[in-house]
């Protein structure tokens, strides 16, 4: 996603991918939340992804509680269930179409940086991946770049090369078992989950006849990892289908006729976060920066939202459109590190709630979920947290509170039949005003008007769909000042070459 954004902005991008081009991906995420779909909509690809999966508009986590996702104020008031490889295929195709050069089956073996350049040493296939199959392997190649982003997962080579720690702990001491299976008797609900005093099970369909099963119980073997403490996957004993069936029956009352597993694994859930998302010209995103339990389906979504936050900032700096390049690049850590920390807390709380033991604690969980099921505002807060719609960033320095700056911009209708997120597909800032306001001279943005005649606000929306500035009844000079603050070099402090 990050590479596609940067190439779409006219930059030269190389994506170093450790997996071969034909690698299957059966073992990863399956939930795409509303905020991620909005960001994909701003790239014109959300509806195509939606067509690959199934929508869940209500969930029944446990205890008879039902949460309706129709309460979400979004064009996508649901969770999309689709295998991660569908999301990857779509983003890969977009990246290639925008000019990204992808080096498959290639590894980073070293990194150095100085004031102006990042130098990466790689080993991998021939320079031309489209060349003949018997072309000689080039064991070592060097890539020189202005910036590098490590989106290389929990065992991140770039993170280790930077010498950054990955502190944290195991969220679940005893491991979960996971499997992709077929079911003879599929459950009625699209998403099925339940927990007992000793076991928990979760079933979700991929939409193609396969189901992901996640199961856990107190007597599941531990997965100690002294040889690889930063990895959330550290198998110690093979998983058998009988074990998955037994735990599922214990939690759900039936195994729904599980058969023909295509993949099974044992999973230890860690909670870890790197202390810094930026070191000089190198950035970390996704699981390279944060890893947590799978509860809530937040991992892939958080990583994609990291990419959306970082891509426009890198593009603005490299195109010379940032008044203060260093401050803008630093804002990636300032905005996304707290989000990652909150995701660790939320996913950890969810998994501990499911696995809570003892009669007193289970009674407390039942009371808490009962309140959540009955109280609308509590539901709204919970759904906003899980969906990502509630994410907001701190307002820029010097902005008086209260302010809308830093909040998610809703997908409001614009004049001419457009929606705001369609206007964001241009890849830059979008200014929306009532008719009659002048377009600020020299600012690299698109200017639209509200469809409704009674809207008096003027808003400047960042490329990632968050508000940079807003004001009621703003004058042309106030609009020009706001856009200059964000978009015109020479209006801020420029410290060193970005």
Coordinates of C-alpha atoms in Angstrom, one line a residue:
X1 CA 0.0 0.0 0.0
X2 CA 2.8 2.4 0.9
X3 CA 4.7 1.7 -2.2
X4 CA 1.6 2.2 -4.4
X5 CA 0.9 5.5 -2.7
X6 CA 4.4 6.8 -3.3
X7 CA 4.6 5.7 -6.9
X8 CA 1.2 7.2 -7.6
X9 CA 2.7 10.5 -6.3
X10 CA 5.3 10.2 -9.0
X11 CA 8.2 8.9 -6.9
X12 CA 10.6 6.0 -7.8
X13 CA 9.9 3.1 -5.5
X14 CA 11.5 -0.3 -5.1
X15 CA 9.7 -2.9 -3.0
X16 CA 11.9 -5.7 -1.6
X17 CA 9.7 -8.7 -1.0
X18 CA 11.2 -11.7 0.8
X19 CA 8.5 -14.1 -0.5
X20 CA 8.5 -15.4 -4.1
X21 CA 6.0 -14.1 -6.5
X22 CA 3.9 -17.2 -6.3
X23 CA 3.9 -17.6 -2.5
X24 CA 0.6 -18.7 -1.1
X25 CA -0.7 -16.8 1.9
X26 CA -3.2 -18.9 3.9
X27 CA -2.2 -18.0 7.4
X28 CA -2.9 -14.3 7.9
X29 CA -5.6 -11.7 8.5
X30 CA -9.2 -12.0 7.3
X31 CA -11.0 -8.9 8.7
X32 CA -11.0 -5.5 7.0
X33 CA -12.6 -2.8 9.2
X34 CA -14.5 0.3 8.2
X35 CA -11.7 2.8 8.5
X36 CA -9.4 0.7 6.3
X37 CA -12.1 0.4 3.7
X38 CA -12.5 4.2 3.8
X39 CA -8.8 4.6 3.1
X40 CA -9.0 2.0 0.3
X41 CA -12.0 4.0 -1.1
X42 CA -9.8 7.0 -1.2
X43 CA -7.6 5.0 -3.6
X44 CA -10.5 3.8 -5.7
X45 CA -10.2 0.1 -4.8
X46 CA -12.5 -0.5 -1.8
X47 CA -15.6 -1.7 -3.7
X48 CA -13.5 -4.3 -5.6
X49 CA -12.2 -5.7 -2.3
X50 CA -15.7 -5.8 -0.8
X51 CA -16.8 -7.9 -3.8
X52 CA -14.3 -10.6 -2.7
X53 CA -15.7 -11.3 0.7
X54 CA -18.6 -11.3 3.1
X55 CA -20.0 -8.5 5.1
X56 CA -20.7 -8.8 8.8
X57 CA -23.0 -6.1 10.1
X58 CA -23.6 -7.6 13.6
X59 CA -21.5 -9.7 15.9
X60 CA -22.4 -11.9 18.9
X61 CA -19.1 -12.3 20.7
X62 CA -20.3 -14.2 23.8
X63 CA -22.9 -14.2 26.5
X64 CA -25.8 -13.6 24.1
X65 CA -24.6 -10.0 23.4
X66 CA -25.3 -8.6 20.0
X67 CA -23.5 -5.5 18.6
X68 CA -24.8 -3.9 15.4
X69 CA -22.2 -2.4 13.1
X70 CA -25.0 -0.5 11.4
X71 CA -24.4 2.1 14.1
X72 CA -21.1 3.0 12.4
X73 CA -21.4 6.3 10.6
X74 CA -19.5 5.3 7.5
X75 CA -20.1 4.2 4.0
X76 CA -18.9 0.8 5.2
X77 CA -20.9 0.0 8.4
X78 CA -19.6 -3.6 8.6
X79 CA -16.6 -5.8 8.9
X80 CA -15.4 -7.3 5.6
X81 CA -14.4 -10.9 5.9
X82 CA -11.9 -11.8 3.1
X83 CA -8.6 -13.6 3.1
X84 CA -5.5 -11.3 3.4
X85 CA -4.3 -12.6 0.1
X86 CA -7.2 -10.9 -1.6
X87 CA -6.2 -7.6 0.0
X88 CA -2.6 -8.2 -1.0
X89 CA -3.5 -9.1 -4.6
X90 CA -5.4 -5.9 -5.0
X91 CA -2.7 -3.7 -3.5
X92 CA 0.1 -5.5 -5.4
X93 CA -1.8 -4.9 -8.7
X94 CA -2.2 -1.2 -7.8
X95 CA 1.5 -0.9 -6.9
X96 CA 2.6 -2.5 -10.2
X97 CA 0.2 -0.3 -12.2
X98 CA 1.7 2.9 -10.6
X99 CA 5.3 1.9 -11.5
X100 CA 6.6 0.2 -8.3
X101 CA 9.5 -2.1 -9.0
X102 CA 9.0 -5.3 -6.9
X103 CA 12.0 -7.5 -6.3
X104 CA 10.5 -10.8 -5.2
X105 CA 12.4 -13.6 -3.4
X106 CA 14.9 -10.9 -2.1
X107 CA 16.3 -10.2 1.4
X108 CA 17.8 -7.2 3.0
X109 CA 21.1 -8.1 4.6
X110 CA 22.5 -4.7 5.6
X111 CA 21.6 -1.1 5.9
X112 CA 23.6 2.1 6.4
X113 CA 22.5 5.7 6.3
X114 CA 24.1 9.1 6.2
X115 CA 22.9 12.7 6.0
X116 CA 21.4 12.3 2.5
X117 CA 21.0 8.6 1.6
X118 CA 20.0 5.1 2.8
X119 CA 22.1 2.3 1.4
X120 CA 20.6 -1.2 1.6
X121 CA 22.5 -4.4 0.7
X122 CA 20.3 -7.2 -0.7
X123 CA 20.6 -10.8 -1.8
X124 CA 18.1 -12.3 -4.2
X125 CA 17.1 -13.0 -7.8
X126 CA 18.4 -11.5 -11.1
X127 CA 17.9 -7.8 -11.5
X128 CA 15.3 -8.4 -14.2
X129 CA 12.6 -10.7 -12.6
X130 CA 11.1 -11.1 -16.1
X131 CA 14.3 -12.6 -17.5
X132 CA 14.9 -16.3 -18.3
X133 CA 14.5 -18.9 -15.6
X134 CA 18.1 -20.0 -15.9
X135 CA 19.5 -16.5 -15.5
X136 CA 22.3 -16.4 -12.9
X137 CA 21.5 -15.4 -9.3
X138 CA 23.1 -12.1 -8.3
X139 CA 23.9 -12.8 -4.6
X140 CA 24.5 -9.2 -3.6
X141 CA 23.1 -5.9 -4.9
X142 CA 23.0 -2.4 -3.4
X143 CA 20.0 0.0 -3.4
X144 CA 20.5 3.7 -2.7
X145 CA 17.4 5.6 -1.6
X146 CA 16.4 8.8 0.0
X147 CA 14.3 6.9 2.6
X148 CA 13.6 3.3 3.6
X149 CA 10.5 1.9 5.3
X150 CA 10.7 -1.4 7.2
X151 CA 7.3 -3.1 6.7
X152 CA 9.0 -6.5 7.1
X153 CA 7.0 -8.0 10.0
X154 CA 7.7 -9.1 13.5
X155 CA 11.2 -10.4 12.7
X156 CA 12.0 -7.1 11.0
X157 CA 15.5 -7.1 9.6
X158 CA 15.5 -3.3 9.4
X159 CA 14.4 -2.9 13.0
X160 CA 17.2 -5.2 14.2
X161 CA 19.8 -3.5 11.9
X162 CA 18.8 -0.2 13.5
X163 CA 19.5 -1.7 17.0
X164 CA 16.0 -0.9 18.2
X165 CA 14.5 -3.0 21.0
X166 CA 11.1 -4.6 20.7
X167 CA 10.0 -4.7 24.4
X168 CA 6.8 -6.4 25.6
X169 CA 5.4 -9.6 26.9
X170 CA 3.3 -12.6 26.1
X171 CA -0.4 -11.6 26.0
X172 CA -1.4 -15.3 26.2
X173 CA 1.0 -17.6 28.1
X174 CA -0.7 -20.7 26.7
X175 CA -0.9 -20.9 23.0
X176 CA -3.9 -20.7 20.7
X177 CA -4.4 -23.3 17.9
X178 CA -5.5 -22.1 14.4
X179 CA -6.7 -24.0 11.4
X180 CA -8.3 -23.4 8.0
X181 CA -11.0 -26.1 7.7
X182 CA -14.2 -27.1 5.9
X183 CA -17.4 -27.6 7.8
X184 CA -20.1 -30.2 7.1
X185 CA -22.6 -28.2 9.2
X186 CA -21.8 -24.5 8.9
X187 CA -23.0 -22.2 11.7
X188 CA -26.0 -19.9 11.1
X189 CA -24.1 -16.8 12.0
X190 CA -21.4 -15.5 9.8
X191 CA -19.1 -15.0 12.8
X192 CA -19.4 -17.5 15.6
X193 CA -17.5 -17.2 19.0
X194 CA -18.0 -18.3 22.5
X195 CA -16.0 -18.9 25.7
X196 CA -16.5 -21.1 28.7
X197 CA -14.5 -21.4 31.9
X198 CA -11.9 -23.5 30.2
X199 CA -12.1 -22.9 26.5
X200 CA -12.7 -20.4 23.7
X201 CA -13.4 -20.9 20.0
X202 CA -14.0 -18.6 17.0
X203 CA -15.2 -19.5 13.5
X204 CA -15.3 -17.2 10.5
X205 CA -15.9 -18.0 6.9
X206 CA -13.6 -16.8 4.0
X207 CA -16.5 -17.0 1.6
X208 CA -15.1 -19.8 -0.5
X209 CA -16.1 -22.8 1.6
X210 CA -13.1 -22.5 4.0
X211 CA -13.4 -21.4 7.6
X212 CA -10.8 -20.0 9.9
X213 CA -10.9 -21.7 13.4
X214 CA -9.2 -20.1 16.4
X215 CA -9.3 -22.1 19.6
X216 CA -7.8 -22.0 23.0
X217 CA -8.1 -23.7 26.4
X218 CA -6.3 -23.7 29.7
X219 CA -4.5 -27.0 29.2
X220 CA -3.2 -26.1 25.7
X221 CA 0.6 -26.5 25.8
X222 CA 2.8 -23.5 26.5
X223 CA 5.0 -22.1 23.7
X224 CA 8.2 -20.8 25.4
X225 CA 10.4 -18.9 23.1
X226 CA 13.9 -18.1 24.5
X227 CA 15.4 -18.7 21.1
X228 CA 13.1 -16.2 19.4
X229 CA 11.4 -14.0 22.0
X230 CA 10.2 -11.4 19.5
X231 CA 8.1 -13.9 17.4
X232 CA 4.4 -14.4 18.1
X233 CA 4.6 -17.8 16.3
X234 CA 6.8 -20.3 17.9
X235 CA 5.5 -23.9 17.4
X236 CA 6.5 -26.6 19.9
X237 CA 4.1 -29.4 19.2
X238 CA 2.2 -30.1 16.0
X239 CA -1.5 -29.3 15.9
X240 CA -3.9 -32.1 15.0
X241 CA -7.4 -31.7 13.8
X242 CA -8.7 -33.7 16.7
X243 CA -7.4 -31.1 19.1
X244 CA -9.1 -28.3 17.2
X245 CA -12.3 -30.2 17.1
X246 CA -12.2 -31.0 20.8
X247 CA -11.6 -27.4 21.9
X248 CA -14.3 -26.2 19.5
X249 CA -16.8 -28.6 20.9
X250 CA -16.0 -27.6 24.4
X251 CA -16.5 -23.9 23.7
X252 CA -19.3 -24.0 21.1
X253 CA -21.1 -27.3 21.9
X254 CA -20.3 -28.6 18.4
X255 CA -17.3 -28.7 16.0
X256 CA -19.7 -28.2 13.0
X257 CA -18.3 -31.2 11.3
X258 CA -14.7 -29.9 10.8
X259 CA -12.7 -31.8 8.1
X260 CA -10.0 -31.5 5.4
X261 CA -7.7 -28.9 7.1
X262 CA -5.5 -27.1 4.6
X263 CA -3.4 -25.4 7.3
X264 CA -2.9 -25.7 11.1
X265 CA -0.6 -23.9 13.5
X266 CA 0.1 -23.1 17.1
X267 CA 0.3 -19.4 18.0
X268 CA 1.6 -17.5 20.9
X269 CA 0.3 -14.0 21.2
X270 CA 2.8 -11.3 22.1
X271 CA 2.3 -7.6 22.9
X272 CA 5.4 -5.6 21.7
X273 CA 6.0 -2.2 20.4
X274 CA 9.2 -0.5 19.2
X275 CA 9.9 2.8 21.1
X276 CA 10.6 4.8 17.9
X277 CA 8.9 4.6 14.5
X278 CA 11.6 6.8 12.9
X279 CA 15.4 6.6 13.0
X280 CA 16.9 9.2 10.6
X281 CA 15.8 8.2 7.1
X282 CA 14.4 4.9 8.1
X283 CA 10.8 4.3 9.3
X284 CA 9.0 1.2 10.6
X285 CA 5.4 0.3 10.0
X286 CA 3.0 -2.6 10.6
X287 CA 4.2 -5.6 12.6
X288 CA 7.8 -4.4 12.4
X289 CA 6.6 -1.6 14.8
X290 CA 3.9 -3.3 16.8
X291 CA 2.6 -6.8 17.4
X292 CA -0.3 -7.9 19.5
X293 CA -3.0 -10.5 20.0
X294 CA -5.3 -11.3 17.0
X295 CA -8.4 -10.3 19.0
X296 CA -10.4 -7.7 17.2
X297 CA -8.7 -8.3 13.9
X298 CA -6.6 -5.1 14.3
X299 CA -3.2 -6.1 13.0
X300 CA -3.4 -5.7 9.3
X301 CA -5.7 -2.8 9.6
X302 CA -3.4 -0.9 11.9
X303 CA -0.5 -1.5 9.5
X304 CA -2.4 -0.3 6.5
X305 CA -3.4 2.8 8.4
X306 CA 0.3 3.3 9.3
X307 CA 1.1 3.3 5.6
X308 CA -1.7 5.8 4.8
X309 CA -0.3 8.2 7.4
X310 CA 3.3 8.0 6.3
X311 CA 3.0 7.9 2.5
X312 CA 1.6 11.4 1.9
X313 CA 4.2 12.9 4.3
X314 CA 7.1 11.3 2.5
X315 CA 5.7 12.4 -0.8
X316 CA 5.2 16.0 0.4
X317 CA 8.8 16.2 1.7
X318 CA 10.4 14.6 -1.4
X319 CA 8.4 16.9 -3.7
X320 CA 9.4 20.0 -1.7
X321 CA 5.9 20.7 -0.6
X322 CA 6.4 20.6 3.2
X323 CA 7.0 23.9 5.0
X324 CA 8.9 22.1 7.8
X325 CA 10.0 18.7 6.4
X326 CA 11.6 17.4 9.6
X327 CA 8.5 18.2 11.7
X328 CA 6.2 16.5 9.1
X329 CA 8.3 13.3 9.1
X330 CA 8.5 13.3 12.9
X331 CA 4.8 13.6 13.1
X332 CA 4.5 10.0 11.8
X333 CA 5.8 8.7 15.1
X334 CA 3.9 11.4 17.1
X335 CA 0.6 10.3 15.6
X336 CA 0.9 6.6 15.0
X337 CA 2.9 5.4 18.1
X338 CA 0.0 6.3 20.4
X339 CA -2.4 4.5 18.1
X340 CA -0.2 1.4 18.2
X341 CA 0.0 1.5 22.0
X342 CA -3.8 1.8 22.2
X343 CA -4.2 -1.2 19.8
X344 CA -2.0 -3.3 22.1
X345 CA -4.2 -2.4 25.1
X346 CA -7.5 -3.0 23.3
X347 CA -6.5 -6.3 21.7
X348 CA -4.9 -7.5 25.0
X349 CA -8.1 -6.5 26.9
X350 CA -10.2 -8.4 24.4
X351 CA -8.2 -11.6 24.6
X352 CA -8.0 -11.5 28.4
X353 CA -11.7 -10.8 28.7
X354 CA -12.4 -14.0 26.6
X355 CA -9.9 -16.0 28.6
X356 CA -10.8 -14.7 32.1
X357 CA -10.9 -17.4 34.7
X358 CA -12.6 -17.8 38.1
X359 CA -16.3 -17.4 39.0
X360 CA -16.0 -13.9 40.3
X361 CA -14.2 -12.6 37.2
X362 CA -16.5 -14.4 34.8
X363 CA -19.5 -12.8 36.6
X364 CA -17.9 -9.4 36.2
X365 CA -17.4 -10.1 32.5
X366 CA -21.0 -11.0 32.2
X367 CA -22.1 -7.8 33.9
X368 CA -19.8 -5.7 31.8
X369 CA -21.0 -7.2 28.5
X370 CA -24.6 -6.8 29.6
X371 CA -24.1 -3.1 30.1
X372 CA -22.4 -2.9 26.7
X373 CA -25.3 -4.7 25.1
X374 CA -27.9 -2.3 26.5
X375 CA -26.2 1.1 26.5
X376 CA -26.0 2.8 23.1
X377 CA -23.2 5.2 23.8
X378 CA -21.0 2.4 25.2
X379 CA -21.6 0.4 22.0
X380 CA -20.7 3.4 19.9
X381 CA -17.4 3.9 21.7
X382 CA -16.5 0.2 21.4
X383 CA -17.4 0.1 17.7
X384 CA -15.5 3.3 17.0
X385 CA -12.4 1.8 18.7
X386 CA -12.5 -1.5 16.9
X387 CA -13.5 -0.1 13.5
X388 CA -10.8 2.6 13.5
X389 CA -13.3 5.4 13.0
X390 CA -12.6 6.8 16.4
X391 CA -8.9 7.3 15.8
X392 CA -7.9 11.0 16.0
X393 CA -4.5 12.7 16.1
X394 CA -3.3 15.5 18.3
X395 CA -3.9 18.9 16.7
X396 CA -0.9 20.7 15.3
X397 CA 1.2 22.8 17.8
X398 CA -0.2 26.2 18.4
X399 CA -3.8 25.3 17.4
X400 CA -6.3 26.3 20.1
X401 CA -8.6 23.8 21.6
X402 CA -11.4 22.8 21.0
X403 CA -10.6 22.1 17.4
X404 CA -11.6 19.5 14.8
X405 CA -8.0 19.3 13.4
X406 CA -6.7 15.8 13.7
X407 CA -10.1 14.1 13.5
X408 CA -11.3 11.8 10.8
X409 CA -13.1 13.6 8.0
X410 CA -16.5 12.0 7.3
X411 CA -17.3 11.1 3.7
X412 CA -19.6 14.0 3.0
X413 CA -21.3 14.8 -0.4
X414 CA -19.7 17.5 -2.5
X415 CA -21.1 19.6 -5.4
X416 CA -21.2 17.9 -8.7
X417 CA -22.2 14.5 -7.3
X418 CA -18.8 13.7 -5.8
X419 CA -18.1 12.3 -2.3
X420 CA -15.1 13.6 -0.3
X421 CA -13.3 10.3 -0.5
X422 CA -13.7 10.3 -4.2
X423 CA -12.0 13.7 -4.3
X424 CA -9.2 12.3 -2.1
X425 CA -8.3 9.9 -5.0
X426 CA -6.2 12.7 -6.5
X427 CA -3.7 11.9 -3.8
X428 CA -3.4 15.4 -2.3
X429 CA -5.0 17.8 0.1
X430 CA -8.7 18.7 -0.5
X431 CA -10.1 22.1 0.4
X432 CA -13.9 22.2 0.7
X433 CA -15.7 25.5 1.1
X434 CA -19.1 27.1 0.4
X435 CA -19.4 28.5 -3.1
X436 CA -17.7 31.8 -3.7
X437 CA -14.5 31.2 -1.8
X438 CA -11.3 31.7 -3.9
X439 CA -8.8 28.9 -4.5
X440 CA -5.5 29.8 -2.7
X441 CA -2.9 30.6 -5.3
X442 CA 0.1 28.2 -5.6
X443 CA -1.2 25.6 -3.2
X444 CA -1.0 22.0 -4.5
X445 CA -4.6 20.9 -3.6
X446 CA -8.0 20.3 -5.2
X447 CA -10.8 22.7 -4.3
X448 CA -14.4 21.6 -4.0
X449 CA -17.7 23.0 -2.7
X450 CA -20.3 21.5 -0.5
X451 CA -23.3 20.0 -2.1
X452 CA -25.6 21.4 0.6
X453 CA -26.3 25.2 0.5
X454 CA -26.5 25.5 4.2
X455 CA -22.9 24.4 5.0
X456 CA -20.8 27.3 6.1
X457 CA -17.6 25.5 7.2
X458 CA -14.3 25.6 5.3
X459 CA -12.2 22.5 5.8
X460 CA -8.8 21.4 4.6
X461 CA -8.5 17.6 4.5
X462 CA -5.2 15.8 4.5
X463 CA -4.5 13.0 1.9
X464 CA -5.1 10.4 4.6
X465 CA -8.7 11.6 5.3
X466 CA -8.0 13.6 8.5
X467 CA -8.8 17.2 9.1
X468 CA -5.8 19.6 8.8
X469 CA -7.8 22.7 9.5
X470 CA -11.4 23.8 9.7
X471 CA -13.3 27.1 10.4
X472 CA -16.8 28.5 10.2
X473 CA -17.3 31.4 7.8
X474 CA -13.5 31.7 7.0
X475 CA -12.4 34.5 4.8
X476 CA -10.2 34.0 1.7
X477 CA -7.2 35.3 3.6
X478 CA -7.8 32.9 6.4
X479 CA -8.1 30.0 3.9
X480 CA -4.9 31.1 2.2
X481 CA -3.0 31.2 5.5
X482 CA -4.2 27.7 6.5
X483 CA -3.1 26.2 3.2
X484 CA 0.2 28.0 3.3
X485 CA 0.9 26.6 6.8
X486 CA 0.5 23.0 5.4
X487 CA 1.5 23.2 1.8
X488 CA 3.8 26.2 0.9
X489 CA 7.6 25.9 1.5
X490 CA 9.1 29.0 3.1
X491 CA 6.3 29.4 5.6
X492 CA 7.8 27.1 8.2
X493 CA 11.3 26.2 9.5
X494 CA 13.4 24.0 7.2
X495 CA 16.2 22.5 9.2
X496 CA 18.1 20.1 6.9
X497 CA 17.7 18.2 3.7
X498 CA 14.8 15.7 4.0

